[in-house]
Short mmCIF file of C-alpha atoms in Angstrom, two decimals:
data_model
loop_
_atom_site.label_atom_id
_atom_site.label_comp_id
_atom_site.label_asym_id
_atom_site.label_seq_id
_atom_site.Cartn_x
_atom_site.Cartn_y
_atom_site.Cartn_z
CA MET X 1 19.94 25.05 -19.20
CA PRO X 2 19.81 21.52 -17.69
CA ASN X 3 20.39 18.48 -19.81
CA ARG X 4 17.33 16.80 -20.92
CA LEU X 5 16.23 14.04 -18.54
CA PRO X 6 14.81 10.75 -19.55
CA SER X 7 10.97 10.96 -20.11
CA LEU X 8 8.60 8.18 -18.90
CA SER X 9 7.83 6.98 -22.27
CA GLY X 10 9.49 3.78 -23.06
CA TYR X 11 11.53 3.65 -19.77
CA GLY X 12 12.28 0.21 -18.40
CA VAL X 13 9.74 -1.63 -20.05
CA THR X 14 9.97 -5.47 -19.27
CA TRP X 15 7.16 -7.95 -18.58
CA SER X 16 7.31 -10.22 -15.55
CA ALA X 17 7.70 -13.96 -16.24
CA ASN X 18 4.42 -15.06 -14.91
CA LYS X 19 2.37 -12.43 -16.57
CA ARG X 20 3.99 -12.85 -19.82
CA VAL X 21 3.25 -16.68 -19.70
CA ALA X 22 -0.22 -16.15 -18.66
CA ILE X 23 -0.94 -13.51 -21.44
CA ILE X 24 0.64 -15.80 -24.04
CA ALA X 25 -1.70 -18.68 -22.89
CA LEU X 26 -4.75 -16.80 -22.26
CA VAL X 27 -4.68 -14.07 -24.85
CA VAL X 28 -2.36 -14.86 -27.71
CA THR X 29 -3.18 -18.34 -28.10
CA ALA X 30 -6.76 -17.89 -27.57
CA LEU X 31 -6.89 -15.07 -30.24
CA LEU X 32 -5.54 -17.58 -32.78
CA ALA X 33 -1.85 -18.72 -32.53
CA LEU X 34 -0.98 -15.91 -34.89
CA ALA X 35 2.86 -15.79 -35.04
CA ALA X 36 2.93 -11.87 -35.37
CA THR X 37 0.76 -11.48 -32.40
CA ALA X 38 2.55 -14.05 -30.28
CA ALA X 39 5.80 -12.18 -30.87
CA TRP X 40 4.50 -9.14 -29.05
CA PHE X 41 4.07 -11.09 -25.88
CA THR X 42 6.99 -13.76 -25.83
CA GLY X 43 9.74 -11.28 -26.68
CA ARG X 44 12.50 -12.75 -24.78
CA GLY X 45 10.49 -14.83 -22.49
CA GLU X 46 11.68 -18.29 -23.47
CA HIS X 47 14.20 -18.41 -20.62
CA HIS X 48 11.96 -17.15 -18.07
CA GLN X 49 10.02 -19.25 -15.27
CA GLY X 50 6.70 -20.78 -15.22
CA ALA X 51 3.35 -19.01 -14.70
CA ASP X 52 3.13 -19.40 -10.94
CA THR X 53 6.55 -18.51 -10.30
CA PRO X 54 7.62 -14.97 -9.89
CA SER X 55 10.79 -13.82 -11.54
CA PRO X 56 13.67 -12.38 -9.64
CA ASN X 57 13.11 -8.87 -11.22
CA SER X 58 9.44 -8.67 -10.36
CA SER X 59 10.24 -9.18 -6.79
CA SER X 60 13.22 -6.91 -6.62
CA SER X 61 12.62 -3.84 -9.15
CA PRO X 62 11.31 -0.81 -7.24
CA SER X 63 9.30 0.04 -10.40
CA GLU X 64 7.20 -3.15 -10.15
CA ALA X 65 6.45 -2.70 -6.45
CA ALA X 66 2.73 -2.13 -5.73
CA PRO X 67 1.93 1.64 -4.81
CA LYS X 68 1.29 2.54 -1.32
CA PRO X 69 -2.73 2.74 -0.61
CA SER X 70 -2.49 6.09 1.03
CA ALA X 71 -0.30 7.66 -1.67
CA GLY X 72 -3.15 9.05 -3.64
CA SER X 73 -2.67 9.96 -7.50
CA GLY X 74 -1.42 13.39 -7.78
CA ALA X 75 -1.69 14.67 -11.36
CA VAL X 76 -2.35 11.28 -12.90
CA PRO X 77 -6.17 11.36 -14.26
CA LYS X 78 -8.49 8.88 -13.03
CA PRO X 79 -9.49 6.06 -15.68
CA PRO X 80 -12.37 7.07 -17.86
CA GLN X 81 -15.65 5.27 -18.13
CA ILE X 82 -15.28 4.31 -21.60
CA ALA X 83 -16.36 0.82 -23.02
CA GLU X 84 -14.91 0.99 -26.53
CA PRO X 85 -11.30 -0.45 -26.73
CA VAL X 86 -9.80 2.22 -29.14
CA ALA X 87 -10.99 5.33 -27.27
CA PHE X 88 -9.97 3.77 -23.81
CA ALA X 89 -6.46 2.94 -25.48
CA LYS X 90 -5.99 6.52 -26.61
CA ALA X 91 -6.82 7.86 -23.18
CA ALA X 92 -4.54 5.35 -21.45
CA ALA X 93 -1.63 6.35 -23.86
CA ALA X 94 -2.17 9.95 -23.09
CA MET X 95 -2.03 9.14 -19.40
CA LEU X 96 1.00 7.00 -19.76
CA TRP X 97 2.95 9.76 -21.89
CA SER X 98 1.94 12.54 -19.14
CA TYR X 99 3.46 13.29 -15.69
CA ASP X 100 4.27 16.17 -13.27
CA THR X 101 7.07 15.80 -10.98
CA ARG X 102 6.27 19.37 -9.58
CA ASP X 103 3.15 17.88 -7.72
CA THR X 104 3.20 14.34 -7.94
CA SER X 105 5.44 11.77 -6.00
CA ARG X 106 6.75 8.68 -7.57
CA ASP X 107 4.48 6.63 -5.32
CA GLN X 108 1.38 8.75 -6.37
CA GLN X 109 2.46 8.23 -10.19
CA LEU X 110 2.50 4.38 -9.42
CA ALA X 111 -1.00 4.71 -7.56
CA GLY X 112 -2.47 6.62 -10.37
CA MET X 113 -1.64 3.99 -12.99
CA ARG X 114 -2.44 1.12 -10.92
CA ALA X 115 -6.05 2.49 -10.92
CA TRP X 116 -6.35 2.03 -14.67
CA MET X 117 -5.45 -1.80 -14.64
CA THR X 118 -7.83 -4.60 -14.74
CA LYS X 119 -8.56 -6.44 -11.50
CA GLU X 120 -8.43 -9.75 -13.29
CA THR X 121 -5.06 -10.70 -11.90
CA LYS X 122 -4.55 -13.59 -14.49
CA TYR X 123 -4.83 -10.89 -17.40
CA THR X 124 -2.90 -8.08 -15.74
CA ASP X 125 0.72 -7.39 -16.28
CA TRP X 126 1.31 -4.48 -13.86
CA ALA X 127 5.26 -4.83 -14.41
CA SER X 128 4.80 -3.79 -18.01
CA VAL X 129 3.14 -0.60 -17.06
CA SER X 130 4.94 0.23 -13.83
CA GLY X 131 8.15 -0.19 -15.64
CA GLN X 132 7.29 3.18 -17.35
CA VAL X 133 8.18 4.86 -14.21
CA PRO X 134 11.94 5.88 -13.63
CA ASP X 135 13.55 4.54 -10.52
CA PRO X 136 13.32 6.59 -7.37
CA LEU X 137 16.70 8.41 -7.90
CA LEU X 138 15.88 9.29 -11.38
CA TRP X 139 12.45 10.72 -10.48
CA SER X 140 13.96 12.73 -7.77
CA ARG X 141 16.59 14.17 -10.32
CA MET X 142 13.41 15.01 -12.49
CA ALA X 143 11.57 16.60 -9.66
CA ASP X 144 14.76 18.76 -8.93
CA GLN X 145 14.33 20.22 -12.55
CA ASP X 146 10.29 20.50 -12.19
CA GLN X 147 10.17 18.25 -15.35
CA HIS X 148 6.70 17.55 -16.45
CA ALA X 149 5.14 16.25 -19.76
CA THR X 150 1.98 16.11 -21.60
CA GLY X 151 0.97 13.46 -24.00
CA THR X 152 -1.47 14.11 -26.76
CA VAL X 153 -2.66 11.43 -29.18
CA THR X 154 -3.11 11.57 -32.95
CA GLU X 155 -5.00 8.28 -33.54
CA GLY X 156 -5.48 4.85 -32.34
CA HIS X 157 -6.25 1.72 -34.27
CA TYR X 158 -6.38 -2.10 -34.11
CA PRO X 159 -3.02 -3.64 -35.64
CA GLY X 160 -3.59 -5.58 -38.97
CA ALA X 161 -2.51 -8.87 -37.35
CA PHE X 162 -5.18 -8.27 -34.51
CA LYS X 163 -7.82 -7.66 -36.96
CA GLN X 164 -6.93 -10.76 -39.01
CA ALA X 165 -6.86 -12.68 -35.98
CA LEU X 166 -10.43 -11.66 -34.99
CA ALA X 167 -11.78 -12.08 -38.52
CA GLU X 168 -10.43 -15.58 -38.57
CA ASP X 169 -11.97 -16.44 -35.29
CA PRO X 170 -14.42 -13.90 -33.85
CA THR X 171 -15.40 -15.91 -30.96
CA ALA X 172 -11.87 -16.39 -29.59
CA ILE X 173 -11.91 -13.01 -27.86
CA THR X 174 -14.63 -13.95 -25.63
CA GLU X 175 -12.29 -15.82 -23.25
CA ALA X 176 -10.80 -12.74 -21.95
CA TYR X 177 -12.14 -9.77 -23.99
CA ILE X 178 -8.62 -8.56 -24.40
CA TYR X 179 -8.03 -6.09 -27.40
CA VAL X 180 -4.89 -5.05 -28.84
CA VAL X 181 -4.50 -1.37 -29.82
CA THR X 182 -1.81 0.70 -31.25
CA VAL X 183 -1.84 4.45 -30.49
CA ASN X 184 0.29 7.33 -31.91
CA GLY X 185 0.93 10.60 -30.51
CA LYS X 186 3.43 13.27 -29.32
CA GLN X 187 5.03 13.93 -25.87
CA GLN X 188 5.83 17.41 -24.89
CA ILE X 189 8.45 17.86 -22.15
CA GLU X 190 9.28 20.80 -20.01
CA TRP X 191 11.43 21.86 -17.32
CA LYS X 192 12.97 24.79 -15.44
CA GLN X 193 14.43 27.82 -17.16
CA GLY X 194 12.44 27.32 -20.10
CA GLY X 195 13.87 23.79 -21.15
CA GLY X 196 11.78 21.56 -23.23
CA GLY X 197 11.35 19.44 -26.11
CA ALA X 198 8.89 17.14 -28.08
CA GLU X 199 8.91 13.80 -29.40
CA ASP X 200 6.76 11.35 -31.23
CA CYS X 201 5.31 8.55 -29.37
CA ALA X 202 3.83 5.12 -30.16
CA VAL X 203 2.65 2.17 -27.96
CA THR X 204 0.73 -0.87 -28.28
CA LEU X 205 -1.45 -1.78 -25.43
CA ALA X 206 -3.75 -4.70 -24.31
CA VAL X 207 -7.02 -3.40 -23.13
CA GLN X 208 -9.86 -5.40 -21.62
CA CYS X 209 -13.20 -4.47 -22.40
CA ARG X 210 -16.04 -7.00 -20.99
CA PRO X 211 -19.47 -6.31 -22.24
CA ASN X 212 -21.36 -3.77 -20.04
CA HIS X 213 -18.21 -2.97 -18.11
CA ASP X 214 -15.75 -0.13 -18.66
CA CYS X 215 -12.38 -0.87 -20.18
CA THR X 216 -9.41 -1.35 -18.39
CA LEU X 217 -5.72 -1.59 -19.29
CA ALA X 218 -4.15 -5.06 -19.05
CA ALA X 219 -0.50 -4.66 -20.29
CA ILE X 220 1.99 -2.74 -22.38
CA ALA X 221 3.43 -4.82 -25.28
CA PRO X 222 7.23 -4.77 -25.36
CA SER X 223 7.15 -3.45 -28.92
CA VAL X 224 5.02 -1.41 -31.21
CA THR X 225 3.07 -3.27 -33.85
CA GLN X 226 1.33 -1.07 -36.43
#
């Protein structure tokens, strides 16, 4: 039986400097300068560059590269037409925890995930999402073992800090309509010769749900907040 290979969940999550600063300025600050919320997005960002300067990691990391337009999306599901933040976040989490190296290339995985992202560039942090995908060598090793995973969601909710922020200033969210949602669930992983396993998963997502528009994914927070 082969050794268990890394799953996609929690793999290499880092936020690019420019998007980290943009989200801090445009989402966190707008949502009330709440210290707990700010901590999700600042993380280790104090030493990074300004909002208009790409970081070295974002220009060199293969996981952050834009997917090829002709790659298709393989087994990655299309984003649902949902206008409710928690429901969309639950669907996005299930997508992030699921993959199938048997019929989906790494480029297809990235292309499929990219389709879930908001098109408003000042609010999107693609690096935090693409960072979920292993590098090409590891993806190839996973494919050699026919590794695939299915994510299931048990619940999703607004973290307490976000609800408090919204209660203190309900109009602040109308700048970007970014909602913070934490989702809990499980990931079932399988590979050749009957190998497999399961693990509990949790993720905090920033989703954008403008009025009269379907929700989109903006970013994955660097840590989970309940």
